[in-house]
C-alpha positions as a Python dict, from the first residue, in 0.01 Angstrom:
ca = {
    (1, 'M'): (0, 0, 0),
    (2, 'G'): (-70, -6, -372),
    (3, 'G'): (258, 163, -461),
    (4, 'F'): (472, -77, -260),
    (5, 'N'): (781, -166, -463),
    (6, 'K'): (877, -530, -419),
    (7, 'T'): (1247, -474, -492),
    (8, 'A'): (1265, -178, -255),
    (9, 'G'): (1096, -387, 14),
    (10, 'I'): (1346, -669, -28),
    (11, 'L'): (1645, -432, -20),
    (12, 'L'): (1509, -248, 283),
    (13, 'G'): (1438, -578, 458),
    (14, 'L'): (1788, -709, 393),
    (15, 'A'): (1942, -382, 513),
    (16, 'L'): (1735, -394, 833),
    (17, 'L'): (1831, -757, 881),
    (18, 'A'): (2201, -675, 846),
    (19, 'V'): (2178, -382, 1088),
    (20, 'G'): (1983, -593, 1337),
    (21, 'I'): (2232, -879, 1325),
    (22, 'L'): (2523, -636, 1370),
    (23, 'M'): (2346, -477, 1668),
    (24, 'V'): (2279, -813, 1833),
    (25, 'L'): (2626, -954, 1770),
    (26, 'G'): (2811, -631, 1842),
    (27, 'V'): (2958, -561, 2181),
    (28, 'L'): (2686, -310, 2245),
    (29, 'D'): (2447, -193, 2508),
    (30, 'F'): (2157, -408, 2623),
    (31, 'L'): (1912, -152, 2481),
    (32, 'L'): (2086, -166, 2143),
    (33, 'R'): (2058, -543, 2154),
    (34, 'I'): (1681, -511, 2202),
    (35, 'A'): (1671, -262, 1914),
    (36, 'G'): (1863, -512, 1701),
    (37, 'V'): (1606, -782, 1771),
    (38, 'L'): (1329, -540, 1677),
    (39, 'C'): (1515, -457, 1353),
    (40, 'I'): (1537, -827, 1268),
    (41, 'L'): (1164, -871, 1335),
    (42, 'A'): (1082, -570, 1117),
    (43, 'A'): (1306, -710, 843),
    (44, 'V'): (1127, -1046, 854),
    (45, 'V'): (789, -872, 825),
    (46, 'L'): (912, -654, 537),
    (47, 'L'): (1061, -948, 349),
    (48, 'G'): (745, -1150, 405),
    (49, 'M'): (535, -865, 266),
    (50, 'A'): (767, -830, -33),
    (51, 'F'): (767, -1200, -117),
    (52, 'F'): (411, -1303, -29),
    (53, 'G'): (225, -972, -58),
    (54, 'S'): (256, -969, -436),
    (55, 'R'): (58, -1292, -455),
    (56, 'R'): (-229, -1137, -261),
    (57, 'G'): (-243, -839, -489),
    (58, 'Y'): (-80, -580, -262),
}
């Protein structure tokens, strides 16, 4: 994880968040809604790693 780029992590997290929100709000399948929730969770984890990981030395 030493080469983790903070900016790339933030951009990827925001993109995942947007996709997840669109999936959940969209008039989509139930399975896609579950996938959207998983995307949002992944985005939260990524953003958390990008913002707080740098303080821990990752």
